[in-house]
XYZ file of C-alpha atoms in Angstrom:
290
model
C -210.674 65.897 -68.694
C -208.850 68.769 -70.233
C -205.095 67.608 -70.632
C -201.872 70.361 -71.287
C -200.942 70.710 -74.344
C -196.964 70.621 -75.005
C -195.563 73.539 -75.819
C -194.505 74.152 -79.699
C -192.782 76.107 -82.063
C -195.829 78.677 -82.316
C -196.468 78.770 -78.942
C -192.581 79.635 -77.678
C -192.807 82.394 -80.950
C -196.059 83.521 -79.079
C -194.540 83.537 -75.895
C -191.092 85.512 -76.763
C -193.656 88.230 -78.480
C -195.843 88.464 -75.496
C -192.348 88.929 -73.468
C -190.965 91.354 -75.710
C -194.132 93.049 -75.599
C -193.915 93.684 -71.985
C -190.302 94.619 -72.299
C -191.464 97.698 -74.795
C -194.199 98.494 -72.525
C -191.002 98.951 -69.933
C -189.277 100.754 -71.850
C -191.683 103.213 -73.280
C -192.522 104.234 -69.619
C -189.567 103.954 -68.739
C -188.540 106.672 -72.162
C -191.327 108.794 -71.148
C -190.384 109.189 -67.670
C -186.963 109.639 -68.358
C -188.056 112.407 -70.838
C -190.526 114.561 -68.379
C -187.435 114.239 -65.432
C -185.312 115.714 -67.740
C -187.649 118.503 -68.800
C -188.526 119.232 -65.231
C -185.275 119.302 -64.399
C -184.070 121.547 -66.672
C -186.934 124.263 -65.320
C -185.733 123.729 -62.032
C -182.094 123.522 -62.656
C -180.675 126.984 -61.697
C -177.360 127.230 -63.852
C -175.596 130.171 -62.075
C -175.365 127.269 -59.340
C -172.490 124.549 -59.124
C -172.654 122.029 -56.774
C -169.357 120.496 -55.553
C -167.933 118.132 -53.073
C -165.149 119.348 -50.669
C -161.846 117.962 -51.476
C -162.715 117.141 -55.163
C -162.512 118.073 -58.516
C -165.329 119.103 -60.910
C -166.254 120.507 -64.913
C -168.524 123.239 -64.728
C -169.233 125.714 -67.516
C -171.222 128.943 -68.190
C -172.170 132.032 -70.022
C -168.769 134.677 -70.373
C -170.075 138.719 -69.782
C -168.508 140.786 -72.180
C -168.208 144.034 -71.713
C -169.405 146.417 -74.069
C -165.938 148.120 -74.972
C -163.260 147.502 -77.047
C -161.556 146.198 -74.538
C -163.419 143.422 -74.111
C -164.514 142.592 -77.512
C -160.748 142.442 -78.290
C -159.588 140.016 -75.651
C -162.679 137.861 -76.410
C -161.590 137.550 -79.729
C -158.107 136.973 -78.501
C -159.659 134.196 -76.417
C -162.028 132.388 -78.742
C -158.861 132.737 -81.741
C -156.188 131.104 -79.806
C -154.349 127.944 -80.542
C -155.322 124.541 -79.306
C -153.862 123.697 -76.000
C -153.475 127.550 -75.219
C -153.813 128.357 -71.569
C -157.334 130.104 -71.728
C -156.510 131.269 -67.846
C -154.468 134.419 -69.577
C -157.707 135.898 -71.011
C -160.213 134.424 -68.792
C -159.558 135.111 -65.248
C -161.746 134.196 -61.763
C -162.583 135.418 -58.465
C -164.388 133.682 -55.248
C -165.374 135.292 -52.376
C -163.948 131.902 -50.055
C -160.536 130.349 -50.382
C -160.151 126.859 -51.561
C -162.008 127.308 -54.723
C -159.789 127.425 -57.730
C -161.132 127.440 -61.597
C -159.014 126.516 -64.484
C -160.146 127.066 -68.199
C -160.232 124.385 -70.619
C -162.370 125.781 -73.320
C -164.303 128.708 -74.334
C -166.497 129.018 -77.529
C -168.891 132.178 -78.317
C -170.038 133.581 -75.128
C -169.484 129.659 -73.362
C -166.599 128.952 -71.279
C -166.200 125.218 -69.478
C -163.481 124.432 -66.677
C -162.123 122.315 -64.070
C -163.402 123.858 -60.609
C -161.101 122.267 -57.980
C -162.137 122.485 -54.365
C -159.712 122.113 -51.327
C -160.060 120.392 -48.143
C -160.325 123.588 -45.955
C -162.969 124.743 -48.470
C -166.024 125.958 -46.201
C -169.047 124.198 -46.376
C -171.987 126.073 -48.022
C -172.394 129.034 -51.081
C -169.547 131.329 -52.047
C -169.617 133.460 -54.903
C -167.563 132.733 -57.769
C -167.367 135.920 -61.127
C -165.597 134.820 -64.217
C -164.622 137.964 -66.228
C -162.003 138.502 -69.137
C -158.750 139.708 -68.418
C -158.772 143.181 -67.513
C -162.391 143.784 -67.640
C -163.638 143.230 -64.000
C -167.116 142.843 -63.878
C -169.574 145.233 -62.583
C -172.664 144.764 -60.831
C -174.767 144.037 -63.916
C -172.304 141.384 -64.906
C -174.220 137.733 -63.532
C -172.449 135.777 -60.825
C -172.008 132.051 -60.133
C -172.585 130.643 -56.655
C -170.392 127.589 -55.965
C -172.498 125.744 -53.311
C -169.671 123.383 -51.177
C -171.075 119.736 -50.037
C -169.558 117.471 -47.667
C -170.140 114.090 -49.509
C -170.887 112.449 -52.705
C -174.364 111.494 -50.935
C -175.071 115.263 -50.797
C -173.988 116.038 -54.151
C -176.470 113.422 -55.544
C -179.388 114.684 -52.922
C -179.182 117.575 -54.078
C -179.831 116.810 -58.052
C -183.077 117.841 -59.458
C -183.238 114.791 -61.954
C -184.690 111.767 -59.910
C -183.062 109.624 -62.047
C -179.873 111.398 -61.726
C -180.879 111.110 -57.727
C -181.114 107.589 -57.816
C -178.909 106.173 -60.183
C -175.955 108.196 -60.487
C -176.827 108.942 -64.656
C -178.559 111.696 -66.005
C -182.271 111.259 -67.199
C -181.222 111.876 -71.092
C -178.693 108.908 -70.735
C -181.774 106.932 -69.638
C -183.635 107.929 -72.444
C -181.399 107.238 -75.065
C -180.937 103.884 -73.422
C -184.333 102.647 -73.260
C -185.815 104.357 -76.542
C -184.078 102.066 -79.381
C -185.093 99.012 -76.914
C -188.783 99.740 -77.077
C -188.207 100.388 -81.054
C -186.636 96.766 -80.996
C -189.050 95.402 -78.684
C -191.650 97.003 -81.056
C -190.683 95.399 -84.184
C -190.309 92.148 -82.625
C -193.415 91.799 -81.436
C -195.192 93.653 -84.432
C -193.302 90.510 -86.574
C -193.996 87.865 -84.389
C -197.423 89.014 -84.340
C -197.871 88.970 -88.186
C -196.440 85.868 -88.330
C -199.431 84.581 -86.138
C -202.008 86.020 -88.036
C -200.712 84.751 -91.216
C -200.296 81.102 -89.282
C -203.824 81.520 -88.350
C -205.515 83.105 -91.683
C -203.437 80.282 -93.407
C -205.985 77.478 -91.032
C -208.943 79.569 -91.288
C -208.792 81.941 -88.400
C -208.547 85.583 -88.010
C -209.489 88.330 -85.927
C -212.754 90.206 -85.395
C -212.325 93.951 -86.548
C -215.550 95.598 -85.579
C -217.685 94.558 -82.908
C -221.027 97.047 -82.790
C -224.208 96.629 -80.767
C -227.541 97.029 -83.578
C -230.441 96.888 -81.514
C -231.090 93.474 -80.279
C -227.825 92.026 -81.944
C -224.104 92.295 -82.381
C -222.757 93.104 -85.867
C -219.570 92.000 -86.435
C -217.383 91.945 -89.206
C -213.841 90.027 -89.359
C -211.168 89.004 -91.812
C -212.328 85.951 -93.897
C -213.722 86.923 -97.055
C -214.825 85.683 -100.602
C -210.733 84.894 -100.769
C -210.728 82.548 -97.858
C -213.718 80.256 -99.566
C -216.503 81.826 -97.509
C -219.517 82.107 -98.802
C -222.962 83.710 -97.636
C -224.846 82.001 -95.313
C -221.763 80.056 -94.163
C -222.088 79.133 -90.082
C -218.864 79.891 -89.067
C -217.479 79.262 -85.626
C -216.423 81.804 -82.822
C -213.543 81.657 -81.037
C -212.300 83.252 -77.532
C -208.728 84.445 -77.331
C -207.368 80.533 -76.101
C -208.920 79.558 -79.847
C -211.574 77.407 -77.780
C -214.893 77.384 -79.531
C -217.686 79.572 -77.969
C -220.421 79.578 -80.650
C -221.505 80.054 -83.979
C -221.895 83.040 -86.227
C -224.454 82.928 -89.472
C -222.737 85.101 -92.259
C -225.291 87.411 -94.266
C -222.393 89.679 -96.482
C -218.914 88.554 -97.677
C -216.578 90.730 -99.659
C -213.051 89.602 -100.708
C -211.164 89.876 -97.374
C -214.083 90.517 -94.837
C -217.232 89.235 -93.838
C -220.302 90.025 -92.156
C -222.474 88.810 -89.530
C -225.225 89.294 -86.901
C -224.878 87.673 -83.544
C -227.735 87.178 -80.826
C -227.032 89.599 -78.167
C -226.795 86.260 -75.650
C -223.841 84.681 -77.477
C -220.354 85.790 -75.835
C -218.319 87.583 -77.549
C -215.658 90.154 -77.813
C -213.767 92.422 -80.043
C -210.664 90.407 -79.067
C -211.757 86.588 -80.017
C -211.537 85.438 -83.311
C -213.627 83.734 -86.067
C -212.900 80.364 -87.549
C -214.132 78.336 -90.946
C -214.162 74.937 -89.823
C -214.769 74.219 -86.173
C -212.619 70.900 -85.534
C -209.925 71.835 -87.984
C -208.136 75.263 -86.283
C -207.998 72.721 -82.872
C -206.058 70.064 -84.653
C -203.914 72.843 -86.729
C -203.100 75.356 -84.663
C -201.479 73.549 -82.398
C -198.875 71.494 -84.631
């Protein structure tokens, strides 16, 4: 009768590395899908278009047309040379083809300009036009347009993101990303520790992995990690070992260098690039466990 062993100091390290292993597996999908959401919404993102709920407040920001006189090269420069805390709506100026849209400027830098686009209760639902131009310069019909699209709710404002995350949860897919990415780094590193440390607890009772597992005709040839350094010798019978470190046959060694050995294996012994090799076959059972 097989009775449960007691859990151990190894076995709680190997199950918080099996757990953290999971957890990076999480969050390297979870990276990756944040990562192609973004992209894909940045294709599909049109940015002449701001979405905004009626009654509400929003920062939008875009691309400033210059004009290609001196006119407007000089009150650009004006503009982008001012003082700190100047009020930018003196060289920047606005026009919407609703009422109840109203855009104040809070920055502008190069051709970029970024402001607080206030909407009013009695704004109408739906797209109006919106041109930002510099002060006397109106713009002409090459000059690109914004389209201020009106929503009733919050619930339509997040419908109508492209980002699924940004759908779902409220937070944009990059915030996601930069979330989740130094988790699966730490995740990583846990588990890549914890897992050293139970192959050097292993090598250190005469176990270690198999590295190559090929099929030579009418038997296996493996090689795995004991060697002339471990005190095996050619000829040794060592013992195989499934994944649980329960015995599941024997393994006749015909090569040994200083870390790794060689073998041959009838093709009707079971075995598997994961299980492991052992020296002794009563000593890793009483070992291993303590």
């Amino acid at each position: 009768m097989n009775r449960a062993i007691p859990k151990n100091k190894a076995e709680r390290r190997k199950s918080v590395a099996d757990l953290c292993q999971k957890l990076a597996l999480i969050m390297c999908v979870l990276t990756l899908l944040a990562a192609l959401d973004g992209m894909q919404a940045g294709f599909r993102t049109d940015k002449m278009l701001f979405n905004a709920v009626r009654g509400e407040e929003t920062i939008v920001s875009g691309d400033l047309y210059i004009p290609p006189n001196e006119q407007g090269v000089s009150v650009h420069a004006e503009a982008e040379n001012s003082a700190p805390g100047t009020n930018l709506d003196g060289y920047i100026r606005y026009r919407t083809s609703t009422p109840g849209l109203s855009l104040h400027f809070l920055e502008i830098r190069g051709r970029m300009w970024r402001g607080l686009l206030q909407v009013s209760d009695s704004a109408a639902l739906g797209d109006a036009r919106l041109d930002v131009f510099l002060r006397g310069c109106p713009p002409d019909e090459i000059a690109p347009h914004h389209t201020v699209r009106v929503l009733p709710t919050q619930a339509a404002l997040a419908a109508s993101h492209t980002s699924l995350f940004h759908r779902l949860l409220g937070v944009q897919s990059w915030w996601v990303m930069f979330a989740t990415l130094p988790l699966a780094i730490l995740f990583t590193v846990v588990v890549f520790r914890e897992k050293g440390r139970e192959m050097n607890r292993l090598l250190a009772n005469g176990i270690a992995p198999i590295y190559k597992l090929a099929r030579r005709g009418d038997h296996w040839e493996v090689v795995f990690g004991l060697g002339r350094n471990h005190g095996v010798r050619e000829h040794d019978t060592l013992t195989i070992l499934n994944r649980e470190l329960i015995p599941v046959g024997c393994i006749s060694v015909h090569t040994v260098k200083a870390e790794t050995s060689h073998a041959n294996v009838d093709m009707g012994v079971h075995i598997s690039p994961r299980f492991f090799v052992a020296r002794h076959r009563t000593r890793h059972l009483d070992n291993t466990h303590k």
